[in-house]
mmCIF file of C-alpha atoms and ligand atoms in Angstrom:
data_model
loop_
_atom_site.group_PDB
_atom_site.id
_atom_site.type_symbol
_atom_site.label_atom_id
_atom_site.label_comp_id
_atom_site.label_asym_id
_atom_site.label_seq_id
_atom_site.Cartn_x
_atom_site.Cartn_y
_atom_site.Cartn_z
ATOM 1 C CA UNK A 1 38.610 -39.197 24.943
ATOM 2 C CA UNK A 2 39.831 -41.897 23.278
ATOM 3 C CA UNK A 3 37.830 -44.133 25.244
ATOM 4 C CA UNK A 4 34.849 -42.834 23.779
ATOM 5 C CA UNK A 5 36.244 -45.426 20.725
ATOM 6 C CA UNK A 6 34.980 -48.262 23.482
ATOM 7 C CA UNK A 7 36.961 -50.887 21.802
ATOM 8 C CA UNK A 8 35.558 -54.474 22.711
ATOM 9 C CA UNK A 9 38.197 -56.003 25.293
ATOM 10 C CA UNK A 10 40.139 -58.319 23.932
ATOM 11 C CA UNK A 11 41.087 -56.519 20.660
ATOM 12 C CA UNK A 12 44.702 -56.358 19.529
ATOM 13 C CA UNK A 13 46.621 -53.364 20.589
ATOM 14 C CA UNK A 14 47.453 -53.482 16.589
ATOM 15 C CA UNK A 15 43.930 -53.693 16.048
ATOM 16 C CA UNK A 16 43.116 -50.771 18.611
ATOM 17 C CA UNK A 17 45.653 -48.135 18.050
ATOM 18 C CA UNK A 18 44.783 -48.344 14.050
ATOM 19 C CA UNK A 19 41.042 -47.639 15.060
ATOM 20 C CA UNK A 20 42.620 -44.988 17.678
ATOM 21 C CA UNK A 21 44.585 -43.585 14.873
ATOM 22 C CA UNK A 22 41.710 -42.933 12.748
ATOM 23 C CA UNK A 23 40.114 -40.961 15.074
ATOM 24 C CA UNK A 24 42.732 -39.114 16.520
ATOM 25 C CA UNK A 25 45.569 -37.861 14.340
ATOM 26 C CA UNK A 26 48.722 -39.243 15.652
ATOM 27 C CA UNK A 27 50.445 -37.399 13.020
ATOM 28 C CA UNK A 28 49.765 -39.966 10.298
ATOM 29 C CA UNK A 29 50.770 -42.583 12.029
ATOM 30 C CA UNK A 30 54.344 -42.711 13.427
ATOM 31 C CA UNK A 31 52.902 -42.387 16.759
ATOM 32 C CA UNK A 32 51.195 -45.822 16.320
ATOM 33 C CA UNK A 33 54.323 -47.034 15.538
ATOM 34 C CA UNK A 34 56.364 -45.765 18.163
ATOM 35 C CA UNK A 35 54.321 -47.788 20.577
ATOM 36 C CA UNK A 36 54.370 -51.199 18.082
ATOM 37 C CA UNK A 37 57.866 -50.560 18.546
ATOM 38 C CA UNK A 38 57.829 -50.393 22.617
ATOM 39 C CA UNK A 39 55.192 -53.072 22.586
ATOM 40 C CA UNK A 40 57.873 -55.291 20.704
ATOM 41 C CA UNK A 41 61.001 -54.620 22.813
ATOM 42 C CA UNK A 42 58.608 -55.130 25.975
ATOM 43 C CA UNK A 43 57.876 -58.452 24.069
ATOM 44 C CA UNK A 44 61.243 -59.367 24.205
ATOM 45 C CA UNK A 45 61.926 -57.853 27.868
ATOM 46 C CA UNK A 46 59.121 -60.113 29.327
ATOM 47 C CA UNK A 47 61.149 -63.208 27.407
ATOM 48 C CA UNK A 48 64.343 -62.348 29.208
ATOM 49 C CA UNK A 49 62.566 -61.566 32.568
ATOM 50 C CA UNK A 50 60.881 -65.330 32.595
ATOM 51 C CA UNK A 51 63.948 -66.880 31.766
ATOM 52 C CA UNK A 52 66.596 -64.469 33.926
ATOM 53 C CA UNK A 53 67.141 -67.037 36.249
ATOM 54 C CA UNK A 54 67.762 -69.959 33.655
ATOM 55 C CA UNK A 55 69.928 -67.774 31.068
ATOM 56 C CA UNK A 56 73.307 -66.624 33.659
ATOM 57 C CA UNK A 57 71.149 -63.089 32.966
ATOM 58 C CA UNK A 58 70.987 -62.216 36.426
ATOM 59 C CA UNK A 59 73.410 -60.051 38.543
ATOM 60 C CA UNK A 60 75.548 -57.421 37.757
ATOM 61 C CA UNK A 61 77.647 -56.238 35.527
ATOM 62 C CA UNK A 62 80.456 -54.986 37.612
ATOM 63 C CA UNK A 63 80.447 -51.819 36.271
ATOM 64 C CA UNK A 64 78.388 -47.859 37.105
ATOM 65 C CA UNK A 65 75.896 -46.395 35.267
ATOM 66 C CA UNK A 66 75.528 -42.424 34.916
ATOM 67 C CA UNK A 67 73.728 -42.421 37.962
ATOM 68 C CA UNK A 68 76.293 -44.144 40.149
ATOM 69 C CA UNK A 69 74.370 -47.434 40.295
ATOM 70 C CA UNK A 70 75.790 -51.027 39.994
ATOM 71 C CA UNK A 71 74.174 -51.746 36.306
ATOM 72 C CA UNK A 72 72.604 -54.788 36.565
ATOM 73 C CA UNK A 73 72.697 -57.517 33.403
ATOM 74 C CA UNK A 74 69.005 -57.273 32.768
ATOM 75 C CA UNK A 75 69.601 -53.230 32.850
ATOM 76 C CA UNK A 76 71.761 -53.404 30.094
ATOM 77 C CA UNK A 77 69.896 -55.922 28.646
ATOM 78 C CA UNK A 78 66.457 -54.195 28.637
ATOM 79 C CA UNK A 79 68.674 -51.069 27.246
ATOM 80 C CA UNK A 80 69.735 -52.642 24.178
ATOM 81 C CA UNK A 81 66.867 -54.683 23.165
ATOM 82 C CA UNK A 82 64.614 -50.985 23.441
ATOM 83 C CA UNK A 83 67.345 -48.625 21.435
ATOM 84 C CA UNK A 84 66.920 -52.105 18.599
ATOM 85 C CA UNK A 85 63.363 -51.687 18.940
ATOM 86 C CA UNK A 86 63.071 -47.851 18.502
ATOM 87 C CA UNK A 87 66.256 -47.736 16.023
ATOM 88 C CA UNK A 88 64.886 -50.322 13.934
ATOM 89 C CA UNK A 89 61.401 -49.006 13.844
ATOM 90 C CA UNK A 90 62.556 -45.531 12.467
ATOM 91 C CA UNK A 91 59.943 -43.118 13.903
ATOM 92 C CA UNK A 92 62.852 -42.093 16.830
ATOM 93 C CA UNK A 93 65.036 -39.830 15.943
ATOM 94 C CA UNK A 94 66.832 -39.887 19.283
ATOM 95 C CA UNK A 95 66.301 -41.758 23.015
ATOM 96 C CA UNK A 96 67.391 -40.764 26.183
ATOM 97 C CA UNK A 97 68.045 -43.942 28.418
ATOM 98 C CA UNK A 98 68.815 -44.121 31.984
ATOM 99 C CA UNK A 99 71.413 -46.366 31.036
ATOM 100 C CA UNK A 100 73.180 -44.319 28.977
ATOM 101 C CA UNK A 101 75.308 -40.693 29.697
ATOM 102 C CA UNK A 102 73.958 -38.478 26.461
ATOM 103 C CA UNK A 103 71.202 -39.472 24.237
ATOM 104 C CA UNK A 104 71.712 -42.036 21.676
ATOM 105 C CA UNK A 105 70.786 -40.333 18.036
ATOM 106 C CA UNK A 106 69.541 -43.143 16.106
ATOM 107 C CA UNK A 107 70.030 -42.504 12.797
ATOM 108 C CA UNK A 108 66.333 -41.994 12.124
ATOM 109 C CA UNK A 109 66.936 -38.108 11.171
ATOM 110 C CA UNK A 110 63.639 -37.856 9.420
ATOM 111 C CA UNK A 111 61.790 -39.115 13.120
ATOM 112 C CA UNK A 112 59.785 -36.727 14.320
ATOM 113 C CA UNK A 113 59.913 -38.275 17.768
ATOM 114 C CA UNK A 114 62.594 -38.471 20.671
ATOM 115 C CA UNK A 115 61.992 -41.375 23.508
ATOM 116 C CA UNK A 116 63.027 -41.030 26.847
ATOM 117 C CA UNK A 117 62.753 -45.022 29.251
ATOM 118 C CA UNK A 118 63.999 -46.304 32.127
ATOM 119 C CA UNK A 119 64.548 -49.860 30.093
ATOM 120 C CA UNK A 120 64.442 -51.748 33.467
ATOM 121 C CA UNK A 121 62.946 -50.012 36.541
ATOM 122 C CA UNK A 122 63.172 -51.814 39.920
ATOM 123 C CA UNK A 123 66.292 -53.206 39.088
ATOM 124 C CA UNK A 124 66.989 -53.959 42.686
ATOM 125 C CA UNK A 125 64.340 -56.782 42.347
ATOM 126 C CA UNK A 126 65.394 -58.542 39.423
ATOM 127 C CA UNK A 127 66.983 -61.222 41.371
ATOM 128 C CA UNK A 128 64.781 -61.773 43.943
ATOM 129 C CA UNK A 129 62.082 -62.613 41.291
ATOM 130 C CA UNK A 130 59.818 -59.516 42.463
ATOM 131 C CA UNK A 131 57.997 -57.278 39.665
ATOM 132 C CA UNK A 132 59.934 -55.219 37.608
ATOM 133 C CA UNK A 133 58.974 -52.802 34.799
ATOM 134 C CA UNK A 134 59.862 -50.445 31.685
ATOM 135 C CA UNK A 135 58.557 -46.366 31.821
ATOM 136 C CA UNK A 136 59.089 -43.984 28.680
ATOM 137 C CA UNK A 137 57.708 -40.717 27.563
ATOM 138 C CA UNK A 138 57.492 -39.613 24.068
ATOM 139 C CA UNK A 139 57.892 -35.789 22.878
ATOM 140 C CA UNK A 140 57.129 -34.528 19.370
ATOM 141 C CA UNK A 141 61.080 -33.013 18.475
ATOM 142 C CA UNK A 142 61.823 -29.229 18.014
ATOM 143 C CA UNK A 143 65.156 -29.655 16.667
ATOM 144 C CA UNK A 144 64.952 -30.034 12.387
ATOM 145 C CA UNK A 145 63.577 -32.700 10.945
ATOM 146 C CA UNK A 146 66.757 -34.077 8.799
ATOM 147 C CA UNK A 147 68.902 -33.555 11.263
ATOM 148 C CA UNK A 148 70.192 -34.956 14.647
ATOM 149 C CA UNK A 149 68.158 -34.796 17.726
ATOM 150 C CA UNK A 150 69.212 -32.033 20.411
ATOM 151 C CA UNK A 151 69.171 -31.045 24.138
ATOM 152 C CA UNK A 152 66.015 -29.087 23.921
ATOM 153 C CA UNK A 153 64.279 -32.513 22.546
ATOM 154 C CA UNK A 154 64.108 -33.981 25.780
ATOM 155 C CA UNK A 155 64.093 -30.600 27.412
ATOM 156 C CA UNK A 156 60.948 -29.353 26.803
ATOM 157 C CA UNK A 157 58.169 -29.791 30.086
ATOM 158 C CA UNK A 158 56.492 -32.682 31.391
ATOM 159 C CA UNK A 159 53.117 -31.046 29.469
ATOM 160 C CA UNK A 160 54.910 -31.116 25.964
ATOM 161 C CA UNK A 161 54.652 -35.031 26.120
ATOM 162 C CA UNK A 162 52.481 -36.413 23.424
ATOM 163 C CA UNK A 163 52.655 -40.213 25.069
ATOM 164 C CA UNK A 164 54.010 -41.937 28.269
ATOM 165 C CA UNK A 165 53.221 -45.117 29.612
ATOM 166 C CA UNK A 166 54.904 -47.940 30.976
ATOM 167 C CA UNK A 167 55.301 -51.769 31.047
ATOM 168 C CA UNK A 168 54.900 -53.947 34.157
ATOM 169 C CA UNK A 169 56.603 -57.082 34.312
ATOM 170 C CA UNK A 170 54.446 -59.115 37.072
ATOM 171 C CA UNK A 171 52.450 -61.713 37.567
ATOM 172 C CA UNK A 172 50.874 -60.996 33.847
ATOM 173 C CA UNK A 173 52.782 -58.501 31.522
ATOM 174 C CA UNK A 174 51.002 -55.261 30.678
ATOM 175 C CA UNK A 175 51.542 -52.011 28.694
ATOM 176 C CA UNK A 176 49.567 -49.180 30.213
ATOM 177 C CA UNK A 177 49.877 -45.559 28.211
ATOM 178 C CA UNK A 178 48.292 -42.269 27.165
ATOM 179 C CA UNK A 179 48.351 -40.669 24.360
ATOM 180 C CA UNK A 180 46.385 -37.774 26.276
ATOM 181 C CA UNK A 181 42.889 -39.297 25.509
ATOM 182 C CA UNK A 182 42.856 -41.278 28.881
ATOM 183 C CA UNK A 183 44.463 -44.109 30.303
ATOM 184 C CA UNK A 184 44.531 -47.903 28.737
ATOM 185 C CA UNK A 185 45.668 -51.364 29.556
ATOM 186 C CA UNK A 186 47.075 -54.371 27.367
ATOM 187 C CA UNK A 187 47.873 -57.642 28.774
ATOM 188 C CA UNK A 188 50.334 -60.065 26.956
ATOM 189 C CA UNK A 189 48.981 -63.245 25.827
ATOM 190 C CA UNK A 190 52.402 -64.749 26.121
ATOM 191 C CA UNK A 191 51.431 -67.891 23.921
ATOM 192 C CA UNK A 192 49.810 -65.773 21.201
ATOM 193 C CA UNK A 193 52.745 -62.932 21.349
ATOM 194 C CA UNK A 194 50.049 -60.558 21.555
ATOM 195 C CA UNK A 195 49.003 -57.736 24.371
ATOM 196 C CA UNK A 196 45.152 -57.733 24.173
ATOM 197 C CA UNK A 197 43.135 -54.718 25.567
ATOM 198 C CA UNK A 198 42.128 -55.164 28.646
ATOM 199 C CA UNK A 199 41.167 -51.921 30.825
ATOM 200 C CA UNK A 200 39.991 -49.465 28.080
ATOM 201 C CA UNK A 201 39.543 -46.939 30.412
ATOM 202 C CA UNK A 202 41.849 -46.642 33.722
ATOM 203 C CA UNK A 203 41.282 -43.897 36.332
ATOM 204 C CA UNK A 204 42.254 -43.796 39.695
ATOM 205 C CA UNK A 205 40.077 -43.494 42.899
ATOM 206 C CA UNK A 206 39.787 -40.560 44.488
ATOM 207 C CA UNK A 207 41.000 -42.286 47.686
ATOM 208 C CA UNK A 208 42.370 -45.476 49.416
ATOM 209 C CA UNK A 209 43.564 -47.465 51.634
ATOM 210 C CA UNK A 210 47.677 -47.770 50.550
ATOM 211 C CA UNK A 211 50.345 -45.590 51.246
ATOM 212 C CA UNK A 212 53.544 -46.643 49.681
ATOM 213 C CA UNK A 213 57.012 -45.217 50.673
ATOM 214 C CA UNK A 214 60.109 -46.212 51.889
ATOM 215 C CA UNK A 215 60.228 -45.770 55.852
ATOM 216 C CA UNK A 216 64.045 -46.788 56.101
ATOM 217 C CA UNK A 217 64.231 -43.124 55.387
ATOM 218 C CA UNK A 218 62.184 -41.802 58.009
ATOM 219 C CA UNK A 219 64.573 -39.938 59.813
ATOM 220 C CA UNK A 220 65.782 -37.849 57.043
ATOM 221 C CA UNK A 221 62.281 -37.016 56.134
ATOM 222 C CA UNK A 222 60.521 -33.405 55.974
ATOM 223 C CA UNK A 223 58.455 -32.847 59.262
ATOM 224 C CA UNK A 224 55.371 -32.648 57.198
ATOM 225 C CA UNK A 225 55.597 -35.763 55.528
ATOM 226 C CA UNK A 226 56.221 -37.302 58.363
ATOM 227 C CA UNK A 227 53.128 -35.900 59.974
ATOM 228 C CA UNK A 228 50.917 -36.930 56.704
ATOM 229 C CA UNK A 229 52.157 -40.679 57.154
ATOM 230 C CA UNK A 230 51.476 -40.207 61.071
ATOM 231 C CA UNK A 231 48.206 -40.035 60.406
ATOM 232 C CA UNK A 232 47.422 -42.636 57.723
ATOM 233 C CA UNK A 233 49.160 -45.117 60.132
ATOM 234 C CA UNK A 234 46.353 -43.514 62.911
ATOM 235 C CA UNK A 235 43.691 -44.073 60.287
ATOM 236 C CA UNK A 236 45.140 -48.019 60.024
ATOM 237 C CA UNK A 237 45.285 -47.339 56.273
ATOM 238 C CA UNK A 238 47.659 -50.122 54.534
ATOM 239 C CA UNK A 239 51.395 -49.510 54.121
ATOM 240 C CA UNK A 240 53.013 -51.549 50.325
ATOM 241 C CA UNK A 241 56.111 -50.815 49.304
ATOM 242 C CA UNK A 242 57.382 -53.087 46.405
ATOM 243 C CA UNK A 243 60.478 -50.953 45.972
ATOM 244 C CA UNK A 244 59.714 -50.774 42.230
ATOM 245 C CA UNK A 245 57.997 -47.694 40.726
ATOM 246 C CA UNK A 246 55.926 -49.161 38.138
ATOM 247 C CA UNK A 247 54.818 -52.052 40.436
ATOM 248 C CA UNK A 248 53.837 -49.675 43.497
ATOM 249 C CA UNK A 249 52.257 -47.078 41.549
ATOM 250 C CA UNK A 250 50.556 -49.328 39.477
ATOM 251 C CA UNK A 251 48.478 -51.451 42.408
ATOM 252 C CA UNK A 252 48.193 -48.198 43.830
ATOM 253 C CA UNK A 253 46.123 -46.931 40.169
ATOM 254 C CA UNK A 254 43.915 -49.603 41.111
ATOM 255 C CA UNK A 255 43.060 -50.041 44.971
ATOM 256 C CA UNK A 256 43.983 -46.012 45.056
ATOM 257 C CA UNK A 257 45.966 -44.947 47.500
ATOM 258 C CA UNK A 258 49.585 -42.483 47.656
ATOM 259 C CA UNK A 259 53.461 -43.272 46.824
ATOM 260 C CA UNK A 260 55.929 -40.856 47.887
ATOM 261 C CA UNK A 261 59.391 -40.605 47.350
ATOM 262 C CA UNK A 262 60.733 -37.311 49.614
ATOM 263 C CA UNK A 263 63.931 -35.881 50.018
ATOM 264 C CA UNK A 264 66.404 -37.704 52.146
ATOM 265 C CA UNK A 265 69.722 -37.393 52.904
ATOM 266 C CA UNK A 266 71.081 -40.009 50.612
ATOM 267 C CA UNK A 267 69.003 -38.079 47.597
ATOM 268 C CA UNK A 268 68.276 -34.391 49.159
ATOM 269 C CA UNK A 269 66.707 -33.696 45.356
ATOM 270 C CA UNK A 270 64.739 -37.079 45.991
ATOM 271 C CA UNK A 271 65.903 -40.178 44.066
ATOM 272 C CA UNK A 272 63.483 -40.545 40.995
ATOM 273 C CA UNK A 273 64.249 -39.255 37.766
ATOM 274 C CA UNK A 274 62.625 -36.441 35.996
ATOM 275 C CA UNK A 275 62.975 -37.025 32.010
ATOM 276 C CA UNK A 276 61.818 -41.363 32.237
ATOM 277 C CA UNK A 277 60.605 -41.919 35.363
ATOM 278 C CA UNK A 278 58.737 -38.952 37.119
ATOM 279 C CA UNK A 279 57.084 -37.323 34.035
ATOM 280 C CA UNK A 280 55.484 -39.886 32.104
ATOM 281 C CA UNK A 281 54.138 -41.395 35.641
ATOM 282 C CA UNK A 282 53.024 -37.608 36.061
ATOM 283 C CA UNK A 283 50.658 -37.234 32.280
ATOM 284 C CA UNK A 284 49.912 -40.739 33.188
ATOM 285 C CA UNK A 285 47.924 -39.823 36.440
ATOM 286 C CA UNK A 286 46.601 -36.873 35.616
ATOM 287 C CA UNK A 287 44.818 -38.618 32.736
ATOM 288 C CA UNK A 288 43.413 -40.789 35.089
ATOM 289 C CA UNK A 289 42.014 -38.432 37.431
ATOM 290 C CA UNK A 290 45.159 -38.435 39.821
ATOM 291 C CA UNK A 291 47.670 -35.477 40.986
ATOM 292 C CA UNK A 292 51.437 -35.281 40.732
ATOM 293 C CA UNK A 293 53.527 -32.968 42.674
ATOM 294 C CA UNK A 294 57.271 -32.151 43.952
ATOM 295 C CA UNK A 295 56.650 -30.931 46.873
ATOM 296 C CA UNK A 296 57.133 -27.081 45.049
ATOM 297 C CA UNK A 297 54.168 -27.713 43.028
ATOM 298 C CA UNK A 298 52.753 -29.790 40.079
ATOM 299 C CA UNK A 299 55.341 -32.810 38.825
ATOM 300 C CA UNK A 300 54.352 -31.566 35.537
ATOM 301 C CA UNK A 301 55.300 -27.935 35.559
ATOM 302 C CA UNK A 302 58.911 -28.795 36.733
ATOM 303 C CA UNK A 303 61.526 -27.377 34.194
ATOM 304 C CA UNK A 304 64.187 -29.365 33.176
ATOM 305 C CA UNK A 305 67.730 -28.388 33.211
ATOM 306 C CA UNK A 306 69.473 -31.763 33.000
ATOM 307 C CA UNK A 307 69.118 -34.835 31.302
ATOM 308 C CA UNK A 308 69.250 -36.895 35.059
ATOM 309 C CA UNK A 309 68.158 -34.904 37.124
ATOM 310 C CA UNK A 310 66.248 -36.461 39.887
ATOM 311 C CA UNK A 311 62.904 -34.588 41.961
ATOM 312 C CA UNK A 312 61.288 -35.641 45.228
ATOM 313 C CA UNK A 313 57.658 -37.274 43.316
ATOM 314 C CA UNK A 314 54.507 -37.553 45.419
ATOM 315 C CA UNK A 315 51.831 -39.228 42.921
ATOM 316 C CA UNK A 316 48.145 -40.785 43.611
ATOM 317 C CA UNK A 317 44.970 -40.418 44.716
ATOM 318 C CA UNK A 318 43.620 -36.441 44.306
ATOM 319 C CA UNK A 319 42.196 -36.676 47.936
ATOM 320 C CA UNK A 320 45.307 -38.155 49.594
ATOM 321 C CA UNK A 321 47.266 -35.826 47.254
ATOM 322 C CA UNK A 322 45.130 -32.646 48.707
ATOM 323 C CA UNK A 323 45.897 -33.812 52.456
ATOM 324 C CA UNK A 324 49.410 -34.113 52.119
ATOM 325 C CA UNK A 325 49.723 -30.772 50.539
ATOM 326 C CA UNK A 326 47.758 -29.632 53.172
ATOM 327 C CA UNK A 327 50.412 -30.890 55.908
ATOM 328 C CA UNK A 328 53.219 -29.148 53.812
ATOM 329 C CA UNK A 329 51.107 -25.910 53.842
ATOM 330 C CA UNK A 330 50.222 -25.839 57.107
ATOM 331 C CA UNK A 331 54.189 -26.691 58.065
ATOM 332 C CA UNK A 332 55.678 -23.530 56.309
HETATM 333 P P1 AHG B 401 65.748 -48.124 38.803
HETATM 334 O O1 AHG B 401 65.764 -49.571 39.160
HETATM 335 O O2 AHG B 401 65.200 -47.844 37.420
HETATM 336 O O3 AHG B 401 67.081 -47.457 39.049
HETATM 337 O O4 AHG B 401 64.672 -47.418 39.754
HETATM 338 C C1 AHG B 401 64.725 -47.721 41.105
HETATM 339 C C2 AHG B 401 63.774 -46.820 41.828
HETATM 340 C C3 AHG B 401 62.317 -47.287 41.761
HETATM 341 O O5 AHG B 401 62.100 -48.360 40.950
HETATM 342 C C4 AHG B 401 62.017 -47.727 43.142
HETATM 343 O O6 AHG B 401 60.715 -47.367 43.555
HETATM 344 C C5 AHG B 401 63.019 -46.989 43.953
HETATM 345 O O7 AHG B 401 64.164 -46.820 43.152
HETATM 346 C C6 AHG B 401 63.367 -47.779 45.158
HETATM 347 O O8 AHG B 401 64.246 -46.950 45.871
HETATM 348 P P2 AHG B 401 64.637 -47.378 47.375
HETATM 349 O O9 AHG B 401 65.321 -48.699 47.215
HETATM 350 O O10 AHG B 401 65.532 -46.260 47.835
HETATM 351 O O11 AHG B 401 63.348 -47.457 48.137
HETATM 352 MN MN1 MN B 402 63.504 -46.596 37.652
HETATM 353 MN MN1 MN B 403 66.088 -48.357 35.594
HETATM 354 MN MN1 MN B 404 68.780 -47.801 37.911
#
């Protein structure tokens, strides 16, 4: 995998995907850039976040997004600066952005890739200073090179990603991705302008001591979640919920543990979205040793109809993964 490269911590993440890139063939290249590209715009991002408070960036924007949400300044913000980013660096031919209704064809009609991101996930937090993040996934196109980008682009499986990773805006920036050679972490050395490597090889533990879900939505709950959670609380295991994705599922990568986001009334296909938010978190834990699943099976083997669509997403630790499924077997 392409930790077998064991890059020193502390190189560059220009330095690293270069060596990367010798020794496996993103495609001559573009790859690599795609993620200079991301790693730029989350550059910029982590500016804006620092400063939200100081800059009138905060609050929101008085109008809806596609998905019926108040669009919050930083949203929009975070949205332009990565469609620059990806536009600019030409490897894109097209991006799908929660922020926007259709995909946004770029111009690049000789890019061989298509980007789906949530720009700015956790946007409920921005405010209130709490971490907030960035998630995209990256698919080789279908359509013709030359021309514009199409539906199938972004349509094609959670397993036809070539990359996904995110960015986590917290108490230090990082970029985590795959590429499908395992799991690896940059942290931003904000007075250098540079992300340094610094976990060359994430995986996740097989169990632990976190369960992270939103219990205001108990009640509308399926019975066998309810009975999973029962008994972490009986096993005193630790309940964090952030209340964004990339933070909670990103401490959990680390201490181990489960996030769940069922069904409820509000959301009866579950509130995450499929394309930017539920996919790439899906290749990214299955590269490091984790499980992803709907609740009808594997996260990854969903098929995707719509461009928003939105799945129930239970992600984390394979043991904690195995005893929830258990629950929902033993409920039907
Ligand atoms: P986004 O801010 O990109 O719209 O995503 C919000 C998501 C996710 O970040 C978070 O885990 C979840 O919404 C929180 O939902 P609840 O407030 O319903 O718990
Ligand atoms: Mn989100
Ligand atoms: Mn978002
Ligand atoms: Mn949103």
């Amino acid at each position: 995998s392409e930790n077998t490269l064991a890059q020193p911590v502390g190189t560059t993440l220009d330095r690293y995907i270069m060596r990367a890139q010798a020794e496996f063939a993103y495609a001559t290249g573009e790859l690599s850039q795609l993620l200079r590209d991301l790693a730029l715009a989350g550059k910029i991002v982590h500016r804006d976040v620092n400063r939200a408070g100081l800059t009138g960036i905060i609050g929101s924007m008085g109008q809806q997004n596609v998905q019926g949400e108040q669009q919050q300044r930083l949203d929009v913000e975070a949205n332009i600066r990565f469609i620059r980013a990806l536009r600019n660096g030409g490897e894109a031919c097209a991006i799908l952005s929660e922020e926007e209704d259709d995909i946004i064809q770029t111009g690049n009609m000789k890019g061989r890739y298509v980007v789906a991101i949530d720009p700015l996930d956790g946007s409920s937090n921005i405010d209130v200073n709490v971490s907030i993040g960035t998630i995209f996934s990256i698919y080789r196109r279908v359509s013709a090179v030359g021309g514009p980008a199409t539906r199938a682009d972004f349509l094609q499986g959670g397993r036809a990603q070539i990359a996904a990773g995110y960015i986590l805006y917290g108490t230090s920036t990082m970029l985590v991705y795959t590429t499908g050679h395992g799991v690896v972490g940059f942290t931003y050395e904000n007075s250098l302008g540079e992300f340094f490597l610094s976990h060359p090889n994430i995986t996740i533990p097989a169990t632990g001591p976190v369960f992270s879900c939103n219990e205001g939505n108990w009640f509308d709950y399926p019975e066998y979640v309810r009975a999973f959670l029962t008994r972490c609380k009986q096993q005193r295991m630790s309940g964090r919920y952030v209340g964004s994705l990339v933070a909670d599922y990103h401490r959990n990568l680390f201490t181990g543990g489960i996030y769940l986001y069922p069904p409820t009334a509000k959301n009866p296909a579950g509130k995450l979205r499929v394309l930017y938010e539920n996919f790439p978190l899906a290749l990214l834990i299955e590269q490091a040793g984790g499980r992803a699943e709907t609740g009808q099976g594997p996260m990854l083997d969903l098929e995707p109809t719509d461009f928003h669509q939105r799945s129930p997403l239970f992600v984390g630790s394979p043991e904690l993964m195995t005893s929830l499924l258990a629950e929902s077997a033993a409920s039907v």
